[in-house]
Coordinates of C-alpha atoms and ligand atoms in Angstrom, one line a residue:
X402 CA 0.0 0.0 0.0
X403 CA 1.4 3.5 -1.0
X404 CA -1.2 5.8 0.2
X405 CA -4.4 5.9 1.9
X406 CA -7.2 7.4 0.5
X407 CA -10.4 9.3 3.1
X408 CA -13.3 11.1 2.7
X409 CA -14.2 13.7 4.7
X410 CA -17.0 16.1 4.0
X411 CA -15.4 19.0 4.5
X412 CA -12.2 18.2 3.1
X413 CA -13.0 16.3 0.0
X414 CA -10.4 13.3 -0.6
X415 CA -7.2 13.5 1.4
X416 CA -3.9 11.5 2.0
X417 CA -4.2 10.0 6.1
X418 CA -0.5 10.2 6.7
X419 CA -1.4 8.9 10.7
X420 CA -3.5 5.5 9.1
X421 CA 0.0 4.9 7.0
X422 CA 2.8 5.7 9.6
X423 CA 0.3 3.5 11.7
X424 CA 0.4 0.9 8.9
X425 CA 4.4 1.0 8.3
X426 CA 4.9 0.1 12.4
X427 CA 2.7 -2.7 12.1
X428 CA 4.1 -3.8 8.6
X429 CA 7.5 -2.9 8.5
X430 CA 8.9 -2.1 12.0
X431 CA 7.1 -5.1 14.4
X432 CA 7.1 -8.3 12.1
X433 CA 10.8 -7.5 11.5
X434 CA 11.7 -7.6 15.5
X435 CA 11.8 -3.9 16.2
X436 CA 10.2 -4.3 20.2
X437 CA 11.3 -0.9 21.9
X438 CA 8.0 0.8 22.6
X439 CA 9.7 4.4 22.9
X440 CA 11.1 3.8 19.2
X441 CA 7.9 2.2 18.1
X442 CA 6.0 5.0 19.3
X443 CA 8.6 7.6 18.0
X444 CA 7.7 6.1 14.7
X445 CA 4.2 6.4 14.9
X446 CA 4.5 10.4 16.0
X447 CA 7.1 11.5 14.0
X448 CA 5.2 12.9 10.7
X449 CA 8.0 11.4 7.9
X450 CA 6.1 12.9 5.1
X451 CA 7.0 16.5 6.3
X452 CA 10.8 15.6 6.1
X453 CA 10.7 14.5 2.3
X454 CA 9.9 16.8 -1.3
X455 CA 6.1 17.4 -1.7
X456 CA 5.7 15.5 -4.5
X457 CA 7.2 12.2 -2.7
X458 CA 4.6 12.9 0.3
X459 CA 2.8 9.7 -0.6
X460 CA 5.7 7.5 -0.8
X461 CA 7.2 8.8 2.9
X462 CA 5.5 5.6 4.7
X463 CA 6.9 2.9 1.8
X464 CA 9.6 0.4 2.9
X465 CA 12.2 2.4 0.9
X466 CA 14.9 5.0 1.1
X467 CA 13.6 8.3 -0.4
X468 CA 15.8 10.4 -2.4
X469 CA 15.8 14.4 -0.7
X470 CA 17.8 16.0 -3.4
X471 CA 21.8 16.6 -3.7
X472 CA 21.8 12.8 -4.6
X473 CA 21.0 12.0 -0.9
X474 CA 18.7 9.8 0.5
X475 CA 16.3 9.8 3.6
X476 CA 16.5 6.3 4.8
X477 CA 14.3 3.0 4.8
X478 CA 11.7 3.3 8.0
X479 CA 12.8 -0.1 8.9
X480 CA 17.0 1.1 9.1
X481 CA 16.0 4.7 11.1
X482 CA 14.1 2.1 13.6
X483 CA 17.1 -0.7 13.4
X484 CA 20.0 2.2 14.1
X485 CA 17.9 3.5 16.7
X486 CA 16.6 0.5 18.8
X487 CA 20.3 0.0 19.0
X488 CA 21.1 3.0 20.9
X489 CA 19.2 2.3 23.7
X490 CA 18.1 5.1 24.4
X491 CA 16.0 6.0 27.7
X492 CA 15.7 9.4 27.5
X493 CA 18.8 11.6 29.2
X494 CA 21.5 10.8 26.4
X495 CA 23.3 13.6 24.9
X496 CA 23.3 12.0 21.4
X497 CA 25.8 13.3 18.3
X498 CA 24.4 12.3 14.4
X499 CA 26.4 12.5 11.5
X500 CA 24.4 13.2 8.4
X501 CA 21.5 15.1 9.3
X502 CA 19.7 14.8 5.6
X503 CA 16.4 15.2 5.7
X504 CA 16.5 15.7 9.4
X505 CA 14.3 12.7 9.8
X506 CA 15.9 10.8 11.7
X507 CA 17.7 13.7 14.1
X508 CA 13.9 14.0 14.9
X509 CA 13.2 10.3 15.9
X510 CA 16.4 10.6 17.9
X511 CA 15.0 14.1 19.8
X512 CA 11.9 12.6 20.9
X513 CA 13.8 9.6 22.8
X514 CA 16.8 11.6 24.3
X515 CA 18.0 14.6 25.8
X516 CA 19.6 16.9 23.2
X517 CA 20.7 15.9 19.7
X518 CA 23.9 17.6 17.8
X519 CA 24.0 16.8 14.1
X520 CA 26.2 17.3 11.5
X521 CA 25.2 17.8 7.8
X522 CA 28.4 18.6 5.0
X523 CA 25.6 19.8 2.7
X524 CA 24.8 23.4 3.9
X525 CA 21.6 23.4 1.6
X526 CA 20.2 20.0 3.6
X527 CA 21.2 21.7 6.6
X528 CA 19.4 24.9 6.1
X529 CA 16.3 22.8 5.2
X530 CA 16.5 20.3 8.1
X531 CA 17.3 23.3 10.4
X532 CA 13.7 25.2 9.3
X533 CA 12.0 21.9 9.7
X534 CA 12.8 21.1 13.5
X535 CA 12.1 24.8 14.2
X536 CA 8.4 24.6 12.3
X537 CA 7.6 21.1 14.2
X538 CA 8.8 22.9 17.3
X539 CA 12.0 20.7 18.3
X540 CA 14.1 23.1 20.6
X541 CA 16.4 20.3 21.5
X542 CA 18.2 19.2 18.3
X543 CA 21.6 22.0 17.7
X544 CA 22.9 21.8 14.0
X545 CA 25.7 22.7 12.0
X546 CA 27.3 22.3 8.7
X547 CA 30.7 20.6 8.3
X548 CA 33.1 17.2 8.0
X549 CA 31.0 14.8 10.7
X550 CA 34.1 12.9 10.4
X551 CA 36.0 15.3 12.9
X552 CA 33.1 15.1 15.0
X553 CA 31.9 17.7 17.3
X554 CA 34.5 18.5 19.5
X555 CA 33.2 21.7 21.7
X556 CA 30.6 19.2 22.3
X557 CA 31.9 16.1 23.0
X558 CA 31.5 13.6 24.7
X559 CA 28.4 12.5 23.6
X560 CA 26.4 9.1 25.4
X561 CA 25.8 7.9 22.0
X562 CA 26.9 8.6 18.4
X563 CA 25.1 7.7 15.2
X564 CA 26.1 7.9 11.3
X565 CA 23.8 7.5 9.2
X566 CA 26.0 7.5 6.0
X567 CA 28.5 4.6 5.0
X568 CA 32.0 4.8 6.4
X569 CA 34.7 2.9 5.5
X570 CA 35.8 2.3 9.1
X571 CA 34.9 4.4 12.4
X572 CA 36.6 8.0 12.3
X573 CA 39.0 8.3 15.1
X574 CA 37.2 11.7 16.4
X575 CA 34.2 10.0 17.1
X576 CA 35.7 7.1 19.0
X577 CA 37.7 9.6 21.2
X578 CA 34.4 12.0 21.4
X579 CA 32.2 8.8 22.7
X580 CA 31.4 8.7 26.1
X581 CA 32.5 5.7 29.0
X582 CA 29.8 3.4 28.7
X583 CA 29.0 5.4 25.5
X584 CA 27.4 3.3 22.3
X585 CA 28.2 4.0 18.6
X586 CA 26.1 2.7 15.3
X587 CA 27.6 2.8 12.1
X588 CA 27.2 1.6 8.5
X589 CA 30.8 0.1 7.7
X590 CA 31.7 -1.5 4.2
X591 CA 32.9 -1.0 1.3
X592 CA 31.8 1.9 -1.1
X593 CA 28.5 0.0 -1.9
X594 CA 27.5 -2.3 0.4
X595 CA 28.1 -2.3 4.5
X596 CA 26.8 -4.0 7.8
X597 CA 26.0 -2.1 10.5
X598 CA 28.1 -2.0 13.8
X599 CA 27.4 -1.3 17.3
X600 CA 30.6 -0.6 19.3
X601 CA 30.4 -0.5 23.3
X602 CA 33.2 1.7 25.1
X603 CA 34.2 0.2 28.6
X604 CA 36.8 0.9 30.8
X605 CA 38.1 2.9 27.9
X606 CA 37.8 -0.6 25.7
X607 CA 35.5 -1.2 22.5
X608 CA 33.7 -4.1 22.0
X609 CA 32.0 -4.6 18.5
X610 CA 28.8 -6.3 17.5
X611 CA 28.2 -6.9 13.9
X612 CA 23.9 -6.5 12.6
X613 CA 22.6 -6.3 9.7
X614 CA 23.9 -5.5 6.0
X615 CA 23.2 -2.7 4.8
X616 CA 23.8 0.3 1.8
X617 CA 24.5 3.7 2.8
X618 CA 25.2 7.0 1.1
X619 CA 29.5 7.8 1.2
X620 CA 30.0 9.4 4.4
X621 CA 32.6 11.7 2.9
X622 CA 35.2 13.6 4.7
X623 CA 38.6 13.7 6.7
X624 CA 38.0 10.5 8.3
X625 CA 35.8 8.7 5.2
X626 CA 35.6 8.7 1.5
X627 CA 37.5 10.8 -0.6
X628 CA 35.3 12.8 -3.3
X629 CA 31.8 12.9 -4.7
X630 CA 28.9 10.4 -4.1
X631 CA 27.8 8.0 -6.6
X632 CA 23.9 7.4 -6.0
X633 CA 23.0 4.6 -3.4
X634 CA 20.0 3.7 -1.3
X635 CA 20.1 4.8 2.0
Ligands
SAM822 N1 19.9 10.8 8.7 C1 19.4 11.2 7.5 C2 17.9 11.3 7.4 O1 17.2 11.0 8.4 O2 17.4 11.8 6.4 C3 19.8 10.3 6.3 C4 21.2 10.6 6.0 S1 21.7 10.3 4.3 C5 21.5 8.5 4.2 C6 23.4 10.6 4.6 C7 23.8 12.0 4.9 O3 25.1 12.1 5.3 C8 23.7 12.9 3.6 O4 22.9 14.0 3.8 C9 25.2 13.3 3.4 O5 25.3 14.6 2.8 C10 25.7 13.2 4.8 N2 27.1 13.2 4.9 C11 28.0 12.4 4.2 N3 29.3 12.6 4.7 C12 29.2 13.5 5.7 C13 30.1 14.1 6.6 N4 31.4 13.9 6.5 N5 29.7 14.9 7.5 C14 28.3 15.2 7.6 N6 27.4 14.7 6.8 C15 27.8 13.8 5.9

């Protein structure tokens, strides 16, 4: 199902955005093992449509990544929901994201954690993301444009860190700008295909868990890729 169609006398026919991201939890998030009710209930609140073009409005709730322009993607409901279950987060977490996008996801992440810092090297996704938390009323998400591969270093540490684009192996920056007791998620392959990690630092050790596969966007910078982004689906 793409889009689902109502009724309503005084509205004519309309798109119920709430009956789909209703319909993607139940479809896409649960039967797949995604059990955290904060994230599940994130999902459901979080209006996805608003974060992507007009004209892809009805596609926001598919089981797909999205392109949002600058040959970068918004990613599949199912990943944002994987990546975030992962970070465990119960609500105090000072959380850093690198590769704000659409700003989708920095939003799932503000509504299960303290404050979100995010990172976005493409000023014109920035600037768009930035108006978006600001119009949906999110005063705890702080963003700036640069290389998320340095990090965010007037900031750090930070309880949990997040990329959302594929790296070719964990930037330094970000492993010294974890907290103790801090977890990390991260896409980590080649240029084309990658499996996401979870690393643990304890007692100033890191442990890694591999999950699933996955295909991310470059995550280019300092620390990453070298140069411009083919297209991917992430
Ligand atoms: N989290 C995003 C969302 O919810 O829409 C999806 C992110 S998209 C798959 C990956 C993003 O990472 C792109 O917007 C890309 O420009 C950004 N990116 C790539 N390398 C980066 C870097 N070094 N620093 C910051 N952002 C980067």
């Amino acid at each position: 199902m793409s889009f689902l169609l109502v009724w309503d006398d005084k509205k004519g026919v309309f798109v119920d955005f709430d009956a789909l991201r209703e319909y993607m939890v139940r479809t896409q998030l649960i039967p797949r093992g995604i059990k955290d009710e904060r994230v599940l209930s994130a999902m459901k609140k979080v209006p996805r449509h608003l974060f992507v073009n007009e004209s892809m409005q009805h596609r926001a709730y598919d089981d797909m990544a999205l392109s949002i322009g600058e040959g970068q993607t918004i990613s599949q409901p199912y990943m944002v929901a994987v990546m975030t279950e992962l970070l465990e987060l119960k609500g105090n977490e000072k959380v850093l994201e690198i590769g704000t996008g659409s700003g989708y996801q920095g939003a799932i992440l503000a509504e299960l954690s303290k404050e979100v810092y995010t990172v976005e090297r493409i000023a014109s996704l920035a600037k768009r993301s930035e108006d978006k938390f600001a119009s949906l009323g999110y005063m705890n998400i702080y963003i700036k444009v640069g290389d998320g591969t340095l990090g965010w270093q007037e900031e750090s540490p930070f309880d949990r860190i997040i990329i959302t684009a594929g790296a070719p192996k964990i930037p330094d920056p970000l492993i010294e700008q974890l907290s103790e007791g801090g977890i990390l998620i991260a896409p980590v392959g080649d240029r084309f295909s990658q499996i996401l990690l979870k690393i643990n630092k304890t007692a100033g050790k890191l442990s890694e868990e591999h999950h699933t596969p996955c295909v991310f966007v470059p995550l280019i910078g300092t620390h990453g890729w070298k140069g411009e982004d083919p297209a991917s689906s992430q």
